[in-house]
């Protein structure tokens, strides 16, 4: 079960990180789906949730669940843990907080310059 949670968590991270360059490239290529309101608001909500959790010093629920299923204590966040495992490099927690905040700002700025489609009237 812990591996399933890990895969779901990885897919969530991929959605949060991968959607921004996808939106930029899709806009440049004229692909309409990058202006889909549900997609864009889901993406914005996802990064704002991650940023808020980080600002409040909370552990992400999927990180907690994976650790609980593995029987290991939760000491670091998902990104910190896997960045260390992949790159063998430790960074202080504030670096991740700054990265989350800056990424959230990029998503908000993207909303301004590549807005989602306006809501259709229901007439």
Short mmCIF file of C-alpha atoms in Angstrom, two decimals, residues 15-16 34 39-40 45 62 70 112 114:
data_model
loop_
_atom_site.label_atom_id
_atom_site.label_comp_id
_atom_site.label_asym_id
_atom_site.label_seq_id
_atom_site.Cartn_x
_atom_site.Cartn_y
_atom_site.Cartn_z
CA UNK A 15 0.86 17.44 -12.03
CA UNK A 16 1.89 20.45 -9.94
CA UNK A 34 -4.37 24.72 -21.40
CA UNK A 39 -7.60 22.16 -15.17
CA UNK A 40 -6.24 25.62 -14.38
CA UNK A 45 -5.40 24.97 -5.91
CA UNK A 62 0.32 11.55 1.51
CA UNK A 70 5.98 1.83 6.11
CA UNK A 112 -2.76 36.69 -15.45
CA UNK A 114 -2.46 33.07 -19.94
#
